[in-house]
XYZ file of C-alpha atoms in Angstrom:
556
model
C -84.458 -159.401 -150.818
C -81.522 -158.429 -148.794
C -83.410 -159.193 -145.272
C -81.025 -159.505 -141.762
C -80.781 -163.508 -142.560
C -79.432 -162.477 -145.835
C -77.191 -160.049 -144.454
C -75.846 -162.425 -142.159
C -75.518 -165.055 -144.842
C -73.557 -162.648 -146.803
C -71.045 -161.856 -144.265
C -70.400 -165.285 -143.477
C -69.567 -166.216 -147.404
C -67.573 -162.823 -147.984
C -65.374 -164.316 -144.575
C -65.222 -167.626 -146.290
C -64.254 -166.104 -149.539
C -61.252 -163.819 -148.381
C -59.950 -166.493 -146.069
C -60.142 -168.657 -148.758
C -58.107 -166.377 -150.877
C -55.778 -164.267 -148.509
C -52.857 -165.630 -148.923
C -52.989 -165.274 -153.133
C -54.363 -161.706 -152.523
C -51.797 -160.844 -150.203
C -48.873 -162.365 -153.046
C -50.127 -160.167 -155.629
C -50.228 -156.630 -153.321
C -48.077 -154.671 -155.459
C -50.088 -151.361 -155.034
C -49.658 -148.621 -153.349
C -46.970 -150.332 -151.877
C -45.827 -153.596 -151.732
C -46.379 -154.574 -148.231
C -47.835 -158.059 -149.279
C -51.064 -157.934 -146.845
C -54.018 -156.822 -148.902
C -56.258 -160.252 -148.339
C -55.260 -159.972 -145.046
C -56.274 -156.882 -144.201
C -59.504 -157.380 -146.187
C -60.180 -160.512 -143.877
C -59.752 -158.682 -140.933
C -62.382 -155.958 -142.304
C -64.848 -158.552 -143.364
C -64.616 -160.461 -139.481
C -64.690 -157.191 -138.005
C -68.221 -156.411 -139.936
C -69.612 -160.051 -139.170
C -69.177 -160.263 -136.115
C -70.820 -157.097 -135.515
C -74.026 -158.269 -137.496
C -73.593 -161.608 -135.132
C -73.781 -159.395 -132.157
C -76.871 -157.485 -133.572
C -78.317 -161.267 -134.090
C -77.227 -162.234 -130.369
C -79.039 -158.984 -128.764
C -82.581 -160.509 -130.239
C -81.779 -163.933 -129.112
C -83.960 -163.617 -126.346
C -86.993 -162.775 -127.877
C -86.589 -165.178 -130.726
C -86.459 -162.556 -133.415
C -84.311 -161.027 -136.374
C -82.883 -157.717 -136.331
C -84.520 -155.412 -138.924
C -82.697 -155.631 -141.918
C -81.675 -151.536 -141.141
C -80.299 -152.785 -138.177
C -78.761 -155.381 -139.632
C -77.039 -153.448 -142.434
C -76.010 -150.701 -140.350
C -74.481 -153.267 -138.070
C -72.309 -154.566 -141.102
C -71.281 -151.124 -142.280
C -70.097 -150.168 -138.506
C -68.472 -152.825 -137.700
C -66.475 -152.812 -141.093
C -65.697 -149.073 -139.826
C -64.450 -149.496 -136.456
C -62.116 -153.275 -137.611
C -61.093 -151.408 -141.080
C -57.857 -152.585 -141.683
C -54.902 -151.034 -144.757
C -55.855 -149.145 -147.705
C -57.741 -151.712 -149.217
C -60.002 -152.468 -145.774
C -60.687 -148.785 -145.420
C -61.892 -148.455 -148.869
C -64.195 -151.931 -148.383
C -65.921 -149.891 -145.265
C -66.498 -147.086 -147.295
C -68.093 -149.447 -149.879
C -70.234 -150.616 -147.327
C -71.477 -147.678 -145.548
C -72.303 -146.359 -148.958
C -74.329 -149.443 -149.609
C -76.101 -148.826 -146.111
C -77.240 -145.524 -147.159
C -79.416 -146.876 -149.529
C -80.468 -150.384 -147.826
C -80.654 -148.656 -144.381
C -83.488 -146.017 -145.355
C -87.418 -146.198 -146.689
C -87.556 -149.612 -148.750
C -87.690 -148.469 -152.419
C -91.211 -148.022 -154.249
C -89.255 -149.796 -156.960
C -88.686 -152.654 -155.245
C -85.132 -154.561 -154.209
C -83.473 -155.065 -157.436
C -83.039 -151.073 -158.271
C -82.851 -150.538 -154.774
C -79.787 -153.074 -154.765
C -78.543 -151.619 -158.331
C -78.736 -148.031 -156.540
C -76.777 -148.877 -153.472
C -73.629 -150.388 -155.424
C -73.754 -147.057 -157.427
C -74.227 -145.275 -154.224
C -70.920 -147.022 -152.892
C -68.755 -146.574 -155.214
C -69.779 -143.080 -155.497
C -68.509 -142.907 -151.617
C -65.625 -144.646 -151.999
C -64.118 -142.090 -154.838
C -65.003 -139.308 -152.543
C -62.504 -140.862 -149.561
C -59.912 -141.167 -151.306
C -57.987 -138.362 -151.427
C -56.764 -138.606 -155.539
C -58.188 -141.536 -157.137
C -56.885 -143.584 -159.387
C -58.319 -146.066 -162.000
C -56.930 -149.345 -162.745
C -57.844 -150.009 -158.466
C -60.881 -151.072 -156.788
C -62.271 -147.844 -157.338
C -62.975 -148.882 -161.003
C -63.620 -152.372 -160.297
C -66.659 -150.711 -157.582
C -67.958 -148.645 -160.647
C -68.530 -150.856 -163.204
C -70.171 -153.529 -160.637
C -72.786 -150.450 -160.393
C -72.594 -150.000 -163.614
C -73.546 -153.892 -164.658
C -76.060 -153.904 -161.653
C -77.750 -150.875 -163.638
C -77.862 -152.292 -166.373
C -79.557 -155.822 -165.202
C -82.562 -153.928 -163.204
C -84.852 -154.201 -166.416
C -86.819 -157.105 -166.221
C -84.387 -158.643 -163.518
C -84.708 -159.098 -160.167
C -81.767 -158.328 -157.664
C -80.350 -162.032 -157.711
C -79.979 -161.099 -161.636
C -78.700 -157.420 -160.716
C -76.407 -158.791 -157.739
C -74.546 -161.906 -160.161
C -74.663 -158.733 -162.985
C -72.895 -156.770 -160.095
C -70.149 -159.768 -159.661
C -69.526 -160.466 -163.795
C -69.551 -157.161 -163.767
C -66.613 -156.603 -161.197
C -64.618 -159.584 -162.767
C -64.438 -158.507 -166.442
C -63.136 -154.942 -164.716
C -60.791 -156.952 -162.458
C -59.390 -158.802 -165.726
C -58.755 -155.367 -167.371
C -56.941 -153.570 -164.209
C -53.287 -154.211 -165.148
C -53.817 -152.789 -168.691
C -54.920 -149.315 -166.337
C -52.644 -149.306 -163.902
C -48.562 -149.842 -165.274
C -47.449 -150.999 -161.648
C -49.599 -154.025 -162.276
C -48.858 -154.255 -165.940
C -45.166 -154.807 -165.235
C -45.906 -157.403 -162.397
C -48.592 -159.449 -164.461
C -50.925 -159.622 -161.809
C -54.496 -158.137 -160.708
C -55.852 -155.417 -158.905
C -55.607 -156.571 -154.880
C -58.278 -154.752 -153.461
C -60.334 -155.446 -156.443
C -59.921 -159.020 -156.136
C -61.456 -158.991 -152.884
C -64.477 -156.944 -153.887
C -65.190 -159.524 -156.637
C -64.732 -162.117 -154.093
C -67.002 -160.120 -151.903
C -69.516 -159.513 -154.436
C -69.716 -163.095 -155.575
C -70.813 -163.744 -151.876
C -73.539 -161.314 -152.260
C -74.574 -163.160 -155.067
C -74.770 -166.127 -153.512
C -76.661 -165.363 -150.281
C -79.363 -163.691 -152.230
C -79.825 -166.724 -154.431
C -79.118 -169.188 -151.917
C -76.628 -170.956 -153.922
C -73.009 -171.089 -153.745
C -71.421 -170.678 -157.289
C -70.364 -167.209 -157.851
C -68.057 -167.004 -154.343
C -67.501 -170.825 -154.373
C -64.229 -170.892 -156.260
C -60.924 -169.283 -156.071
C -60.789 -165.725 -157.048
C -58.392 -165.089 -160.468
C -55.770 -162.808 -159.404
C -53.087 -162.668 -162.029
C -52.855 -162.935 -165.790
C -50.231 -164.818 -167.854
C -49.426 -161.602 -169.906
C -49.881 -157.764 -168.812
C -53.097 -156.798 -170.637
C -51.439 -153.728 -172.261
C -49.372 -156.174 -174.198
C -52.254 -157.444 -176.421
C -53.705 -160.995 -176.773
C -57.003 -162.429 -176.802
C -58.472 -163.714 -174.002
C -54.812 -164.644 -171.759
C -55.004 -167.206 -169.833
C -55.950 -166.356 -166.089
C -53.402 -168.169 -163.716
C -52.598 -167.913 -160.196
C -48.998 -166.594 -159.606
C -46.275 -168.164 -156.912
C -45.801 -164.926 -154.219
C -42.350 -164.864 -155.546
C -43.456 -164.345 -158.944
C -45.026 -161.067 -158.539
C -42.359 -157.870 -158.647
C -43.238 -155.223 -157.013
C -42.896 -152.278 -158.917
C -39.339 -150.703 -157.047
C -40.967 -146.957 -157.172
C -43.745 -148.155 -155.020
C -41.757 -149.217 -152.270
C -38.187 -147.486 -152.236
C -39.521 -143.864 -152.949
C -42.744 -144.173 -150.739
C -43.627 -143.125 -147.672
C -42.012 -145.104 -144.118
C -45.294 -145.793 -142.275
C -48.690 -146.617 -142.767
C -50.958 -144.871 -139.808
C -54.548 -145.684 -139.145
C -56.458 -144.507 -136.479
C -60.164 -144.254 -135.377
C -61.043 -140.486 -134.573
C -64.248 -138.945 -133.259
C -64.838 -135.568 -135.220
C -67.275 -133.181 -136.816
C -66.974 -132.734 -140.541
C -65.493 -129.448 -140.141
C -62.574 -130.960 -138.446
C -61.997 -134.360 -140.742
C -61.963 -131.640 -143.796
C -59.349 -129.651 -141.913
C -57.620 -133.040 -141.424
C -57.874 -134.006 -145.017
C -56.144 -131.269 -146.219
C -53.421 -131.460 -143.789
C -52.866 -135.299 -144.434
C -52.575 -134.506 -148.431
C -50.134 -132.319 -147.696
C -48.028 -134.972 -145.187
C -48.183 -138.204 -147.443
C -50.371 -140.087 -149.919
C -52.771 -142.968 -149.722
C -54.883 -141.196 -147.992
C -58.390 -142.466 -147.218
C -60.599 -140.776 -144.501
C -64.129 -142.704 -144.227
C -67.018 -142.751 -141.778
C -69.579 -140.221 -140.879
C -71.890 -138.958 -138.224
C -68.598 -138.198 -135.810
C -67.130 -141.183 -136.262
C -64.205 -141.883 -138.326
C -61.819 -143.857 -139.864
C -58.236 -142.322 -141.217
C -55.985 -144.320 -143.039
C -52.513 -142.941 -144.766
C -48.836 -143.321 -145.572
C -46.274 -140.929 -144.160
C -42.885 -140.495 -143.398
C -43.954 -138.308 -140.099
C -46.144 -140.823 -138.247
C -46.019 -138.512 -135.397
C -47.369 -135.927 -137.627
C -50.304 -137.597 -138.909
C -51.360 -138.393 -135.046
C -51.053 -135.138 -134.064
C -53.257 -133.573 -137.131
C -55.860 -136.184 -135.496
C -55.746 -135.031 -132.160
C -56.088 -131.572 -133.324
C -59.344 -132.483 -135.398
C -60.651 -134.391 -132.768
C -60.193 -137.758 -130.822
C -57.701 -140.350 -132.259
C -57.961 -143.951 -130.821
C -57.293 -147.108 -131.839
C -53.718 -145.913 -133.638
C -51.883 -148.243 -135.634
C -48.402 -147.399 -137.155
C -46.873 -149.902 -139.828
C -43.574 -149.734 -140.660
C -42.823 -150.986 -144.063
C -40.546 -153.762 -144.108
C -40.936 -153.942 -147.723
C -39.915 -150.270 -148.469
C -36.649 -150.553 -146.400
C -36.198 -154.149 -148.358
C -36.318 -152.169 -151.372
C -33.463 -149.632 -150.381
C -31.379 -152.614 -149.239
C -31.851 -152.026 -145.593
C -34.768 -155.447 -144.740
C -35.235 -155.588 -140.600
C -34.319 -159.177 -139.499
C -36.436 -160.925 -137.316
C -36.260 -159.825 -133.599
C -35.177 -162.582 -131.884
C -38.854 -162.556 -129.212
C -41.371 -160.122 -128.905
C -44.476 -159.361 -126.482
C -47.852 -158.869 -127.552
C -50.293 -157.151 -125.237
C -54.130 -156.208 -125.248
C -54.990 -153.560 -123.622
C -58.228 -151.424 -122.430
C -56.936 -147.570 -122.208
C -54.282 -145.443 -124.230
C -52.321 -144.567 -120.875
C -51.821 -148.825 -120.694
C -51.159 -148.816 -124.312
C -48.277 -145.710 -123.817
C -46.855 -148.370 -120.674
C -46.991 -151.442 -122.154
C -45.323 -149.788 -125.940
C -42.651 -147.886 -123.470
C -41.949 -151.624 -122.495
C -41.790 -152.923 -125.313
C -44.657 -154.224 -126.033
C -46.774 -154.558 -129.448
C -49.836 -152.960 -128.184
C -53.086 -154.230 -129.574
C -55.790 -151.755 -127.925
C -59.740 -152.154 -127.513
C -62.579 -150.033 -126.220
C -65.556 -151.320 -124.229
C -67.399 -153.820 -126.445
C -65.329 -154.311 -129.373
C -62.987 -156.813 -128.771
C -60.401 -157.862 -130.931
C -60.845 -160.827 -133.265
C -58.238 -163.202 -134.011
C -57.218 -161.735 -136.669
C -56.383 -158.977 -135.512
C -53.864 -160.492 -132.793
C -52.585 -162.608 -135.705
C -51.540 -159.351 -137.720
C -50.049 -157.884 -134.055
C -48.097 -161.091 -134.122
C -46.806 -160.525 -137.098
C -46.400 -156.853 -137.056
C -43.890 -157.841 -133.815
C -41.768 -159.697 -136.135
C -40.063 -162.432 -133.799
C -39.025 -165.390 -134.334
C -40.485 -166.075 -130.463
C -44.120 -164.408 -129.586
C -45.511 -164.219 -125.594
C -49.133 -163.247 -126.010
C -51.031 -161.745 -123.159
C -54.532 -161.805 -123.942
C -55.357 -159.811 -120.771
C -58.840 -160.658 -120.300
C -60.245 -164.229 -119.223
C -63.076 -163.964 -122.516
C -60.291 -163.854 -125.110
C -58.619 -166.906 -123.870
C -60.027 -168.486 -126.820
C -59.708 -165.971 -129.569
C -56.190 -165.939 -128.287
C -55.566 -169.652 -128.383
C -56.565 -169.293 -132.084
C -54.381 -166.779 -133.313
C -51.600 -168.582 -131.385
C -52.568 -171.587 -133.761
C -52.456 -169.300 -136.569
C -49.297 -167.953 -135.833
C -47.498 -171.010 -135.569
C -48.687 -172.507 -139.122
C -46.880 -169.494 -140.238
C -43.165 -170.504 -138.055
C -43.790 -168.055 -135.434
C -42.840 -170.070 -132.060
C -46.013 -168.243 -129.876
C -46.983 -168.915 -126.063
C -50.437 -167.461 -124.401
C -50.150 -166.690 -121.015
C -53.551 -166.734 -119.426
C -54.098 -163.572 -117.847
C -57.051 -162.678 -117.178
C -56.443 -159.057 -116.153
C -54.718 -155.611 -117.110
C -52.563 -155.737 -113.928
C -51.521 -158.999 -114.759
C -50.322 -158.606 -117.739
C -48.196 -155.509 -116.222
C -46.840 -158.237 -113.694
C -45.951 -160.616 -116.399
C -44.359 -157.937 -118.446
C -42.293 -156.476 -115.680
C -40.899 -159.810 -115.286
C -39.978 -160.534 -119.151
C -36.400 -160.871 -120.047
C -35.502 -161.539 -123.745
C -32.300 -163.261 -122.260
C -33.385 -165.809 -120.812
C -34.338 -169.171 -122.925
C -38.510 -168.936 -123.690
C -39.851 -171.585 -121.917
C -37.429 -169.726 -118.989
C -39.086 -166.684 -119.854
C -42.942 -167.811 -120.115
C -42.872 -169.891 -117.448
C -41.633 -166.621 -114.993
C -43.787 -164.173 -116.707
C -46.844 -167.165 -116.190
C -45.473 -167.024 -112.701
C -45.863 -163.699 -112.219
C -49.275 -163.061 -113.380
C -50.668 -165.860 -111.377
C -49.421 -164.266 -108.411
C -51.244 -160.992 -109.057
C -54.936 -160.985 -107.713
C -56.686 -158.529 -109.709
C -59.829 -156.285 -108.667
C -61.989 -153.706 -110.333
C -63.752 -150.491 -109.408
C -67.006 -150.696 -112.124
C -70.065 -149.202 -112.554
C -73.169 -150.934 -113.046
C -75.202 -150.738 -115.992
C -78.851 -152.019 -114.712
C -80.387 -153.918 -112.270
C -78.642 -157.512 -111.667
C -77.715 -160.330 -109.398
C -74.217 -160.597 -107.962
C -72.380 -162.353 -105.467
C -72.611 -159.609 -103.259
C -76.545 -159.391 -103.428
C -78.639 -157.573 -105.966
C -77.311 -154.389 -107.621
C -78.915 -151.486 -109.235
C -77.991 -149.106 -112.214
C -75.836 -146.609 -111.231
C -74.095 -148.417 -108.279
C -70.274 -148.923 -107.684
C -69.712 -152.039 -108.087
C -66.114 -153.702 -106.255
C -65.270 -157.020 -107.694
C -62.024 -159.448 -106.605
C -60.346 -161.865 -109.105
C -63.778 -161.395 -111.480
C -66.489 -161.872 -108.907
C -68.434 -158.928 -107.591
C -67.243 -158.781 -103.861
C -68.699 -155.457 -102.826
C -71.700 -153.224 -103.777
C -71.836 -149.222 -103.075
C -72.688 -146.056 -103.922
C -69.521 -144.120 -103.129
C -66.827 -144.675 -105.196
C -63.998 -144.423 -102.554
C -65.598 -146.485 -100.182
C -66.090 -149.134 -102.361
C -62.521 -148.595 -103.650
C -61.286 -149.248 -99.854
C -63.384 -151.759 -99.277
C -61.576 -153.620 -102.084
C -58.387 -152.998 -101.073
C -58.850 -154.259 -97.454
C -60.117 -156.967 -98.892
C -57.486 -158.143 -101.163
C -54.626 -157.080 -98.700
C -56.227 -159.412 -96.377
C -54.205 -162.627 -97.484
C -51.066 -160.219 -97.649
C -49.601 -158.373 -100.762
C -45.966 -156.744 -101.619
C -46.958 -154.498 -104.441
C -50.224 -152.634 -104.933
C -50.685 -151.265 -108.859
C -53.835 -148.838 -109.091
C -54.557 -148.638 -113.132
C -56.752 -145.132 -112.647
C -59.466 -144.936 -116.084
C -60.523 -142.173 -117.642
C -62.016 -139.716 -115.615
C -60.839 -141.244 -112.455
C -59.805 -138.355 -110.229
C -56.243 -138.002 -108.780
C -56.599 -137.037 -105.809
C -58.771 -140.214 -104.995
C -55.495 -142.409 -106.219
C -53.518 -140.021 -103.596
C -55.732 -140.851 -101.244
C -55.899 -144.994 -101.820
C -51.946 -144.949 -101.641
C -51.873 -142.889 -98.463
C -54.769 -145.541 -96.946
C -52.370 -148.606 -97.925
C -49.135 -146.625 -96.805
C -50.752 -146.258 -93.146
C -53.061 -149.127 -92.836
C -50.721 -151.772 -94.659
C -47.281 -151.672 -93.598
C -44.409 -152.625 -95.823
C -46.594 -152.383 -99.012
C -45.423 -150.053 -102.275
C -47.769 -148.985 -104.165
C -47.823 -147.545 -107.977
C -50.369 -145.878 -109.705
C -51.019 -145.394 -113.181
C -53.145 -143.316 -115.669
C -54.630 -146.312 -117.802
C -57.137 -144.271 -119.913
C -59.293 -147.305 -119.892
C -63.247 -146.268 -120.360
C -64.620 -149.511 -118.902
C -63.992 -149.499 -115.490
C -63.051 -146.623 -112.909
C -59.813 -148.275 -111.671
C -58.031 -151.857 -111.945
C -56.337 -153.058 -108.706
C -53.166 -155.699 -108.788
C -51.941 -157.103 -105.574
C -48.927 -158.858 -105.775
């Protein structure tokens, strides 16, 4: 039965399975468009949803139990929701929420295997109703006749049967997508996205039975001969990245941008949206429920698309893609800047100043932070030959360090500076200068964020330990270079406290980050107390947005 263990089992092999078979998935991307990073995308989906069941694992840790395999589903199915990446990663979280509407409720009288057989029917089902105007020959079909083979295993099998008729299923559909679709016809290759659901399927497969057969190998992905041209049986090969032509009227007639963002809604609203994103561009997949969203589509007026989200609701999380591939097609190709900056950040008012800088902005919420992945495709979405990467928070040196590695196997020259703060990495980027030779450059942008002490202004969650003594929920907590220094219950107090306390061993430059809610006149009030009290110190304040602190404090 699909328990938690098998959930997590399954995650872990669908991960192995995509990373396995990214970089062929990503060479045969030839629909919608042509933008080459359909495994990727698909990866980043699939991390996004395991580490979220890993975190549902870690909160039981202590008492030496499972999640419920509810939990764990639903886990899966959010996390794949919030880290959806492209077309194809949207559709995938659709796929999987669908799935957890079955899995997630009363176990069936049944029993798993039609249980199993009705939540692949159940997903696919969801996944045509995101998409805005579905089309066959796509991983829609491949989803359907999965269901459609799990269906037909349930009598007298039981759902290790139903989940490897699920996979053969999905393959013999995946074989037949270029004779359905004429974009893949003409290149000779597969269905993208459905490649990855087979691959994704076959690790289903596998962690129900244990085994590793069906997800083991590498995924077929292109055939020697378009199907619609006849043949028995052609020969399944895997095709060179330069081999597979993308269709010209996917790419120079298409929209410019690909914009995805995470919105909290009613359904009133995201139907509203719908219609108003048909009318701006195509592609367009809008999944989630229960006020939580995720909107994914192509346009020409990015700005547009954002502000139909704002209007529905609350947008976060916004990514806009240009399409390199779509001005390739017309002739026009962007070279390679010659270095870029990538920055993580906790608020959209830091995103806004770090983008107005110049910055590729990779932004995160409380608790979800960004996998390596995902700073690998910032890295790349920078396009430079040169990459500074400021993680901005002392927990992601290591996810960081990774995607640096990543980066480089792929020619990008890519240096992490170690901040370990917001305000630092505001230091280090007010000190950048694409002029200067890079190691010139990192070492005075490393220079500059060492010499910024950072505090915070946080409130805490329940009843702990600190430096400072013991704390209880609800009280301001003021902490100094990552160490609670100061416990209150006033939130300007504290705040002063802090600041006396860091201008102490002397300062230049205050920066107050204010987060969301933080009131203004309080940030008046902190620059007036370090105008009087600390002579011959500027101060500047921003409106970071952030929602997990109150305020961030940088003394340089």
């Amino acid at each position: 039965m699909l328990d938690a263990t098998a959930v997590r089992a399954w995650c872990e092999l669908a991960l192995e399975a995509l990373g396995r078979n990214r970089e062929r998935i990503d060479a045969i991307n030839v629909y919608p468009v042509a933008d080459g990073d359909t495994g990727t995308n698909l990866y980043l989906t699939m991390e996004s949803a395991a580490r979220a069941v890993e975190a549902a694992f870690d909160g039981h840790a202590a008492s030496g139990t499972a999640p419920c395999p509810a939990d764990a589903v639903r886990a899966m199915a959010h996390g794949a929701l919030i880290g959806a990446r492209g077309n194809s990663g949207t559709i995938l979280a659709q796929l999987l929420r669908g799935m957890t509407e079955v899995l997630a409720g009363a176990p069936a009288a049944s029993g798993p295997a039609p249980e199993l057989a009705s939540a692949l029917r159940r997903a696919a089902a969801s996944a045509y109703e995101a998409v805005a105007h579905p089309v066959e020959g796509t991983v829609l079909t491949v989803a359907t006749a999965a269901a459609d083979a799990a269906e037909g295993a349930v009598l007298g099998g039981d759902v290790v049967a139903v989940a490897r008729a699920a996979h053969e299923g999905a393959r013999k559909a995946l074989d037949a997508t270029p004779g359905q679709l004429a974009v893949l016809g003409r290149a000779g290759v597969v269905d993208a996205g459905g490649c990855g659901l087979v691959a994704v399927l076959g690790a289903l497969a596998d962690a129900l039975s244990g085994e590793r057969t069906a997800a083991a190998g590498g995924v077929r992905i292109a055939v020697g001969a378009p199907a619609s041209r006849g043949g028995t049986d052609p020969a399944m090969v895997v095709t060179e990245a330069g081999g597979c032509g993308a269709d010209e009227h996917a790419t120079a007639d298409g929209p410019a941008f690909e914009v995805i963002y995470l919105l909290e809604a009613d359904d009133e609203a995201v139907a509203r949206l719908r219609t108003r994103l048909d009318g701006l561009g195509d592609s367009l997949v809008v999944v989630g429920g229960d006020g939580l969203w995720n909107v994914h589509v192509h346009v020409d007026d990015a700005g547009a698309a954002v502000e139909a989200g704002i209007e529905a609701g609350r947008p976060y999380r916004i990514r806009i893609t240009h399409f390199a591939g779509a001005e390739a097609a017309r002739g026009a190709a962007p070279e390679r800047a010659e270095r870029a900056v990538v920055a993580v950040v906790p608020g959209d008012g830091l995103a806004g100043l770090c983008a107005a800088a110049g910055a590729t902005v990779v932004s995160v919420r409380p608790g979800e932070p960004p996998a390596s992945g995902e700073l690998v495709q910032a890295i790349r979405q920078a396009h430079a030959r040169e990459v500074v990467l400021l993680p901005n928070d002392a927990d992601l040196r290591h996810t960081a360090a990774a995607a640096a590695g990543q980066a480089r196997t792929e020619g990008v020259r890519v240096a992490v500076i170690p901040t370990r703060a917001a305000v630092q990495g505001i230091a280090a980027l007010a000190v950048h200068e694409a002029g200067r030779t890079f190691d010139e450059d990192v070492v005075a942008m490393t220079s500059a964020a060492g010499a910024t002490r950072y505090g915070e202004l946080t409130v805490a969650e329940r009843q702990s330990w600190t430096m400072a003594g013991v704390c209880q929920a609800g009280d301001v907590l003021g902490l100094v270079d990552g160490d609670v220094a100061v416990i209150g219950t006033d939130p300007a107090a504290t705040a002063l406290d802090v600041l006396d306390r860091m201008l102490s061993a002397g300062g230049e430059m205050v920066t107050l980050v204010c987060g969301e809610g933080f009131p203004r006149a309080l940030a008046d009030r902190l620059e007036r107390h370090v105008r009087e009290r600390h002579l011959a110190v500027d101060t500047v304040v921003y409106a970071g947005g952030q929602q997990s602190s109150l305020l961030l404090i940088g003394v340089e």
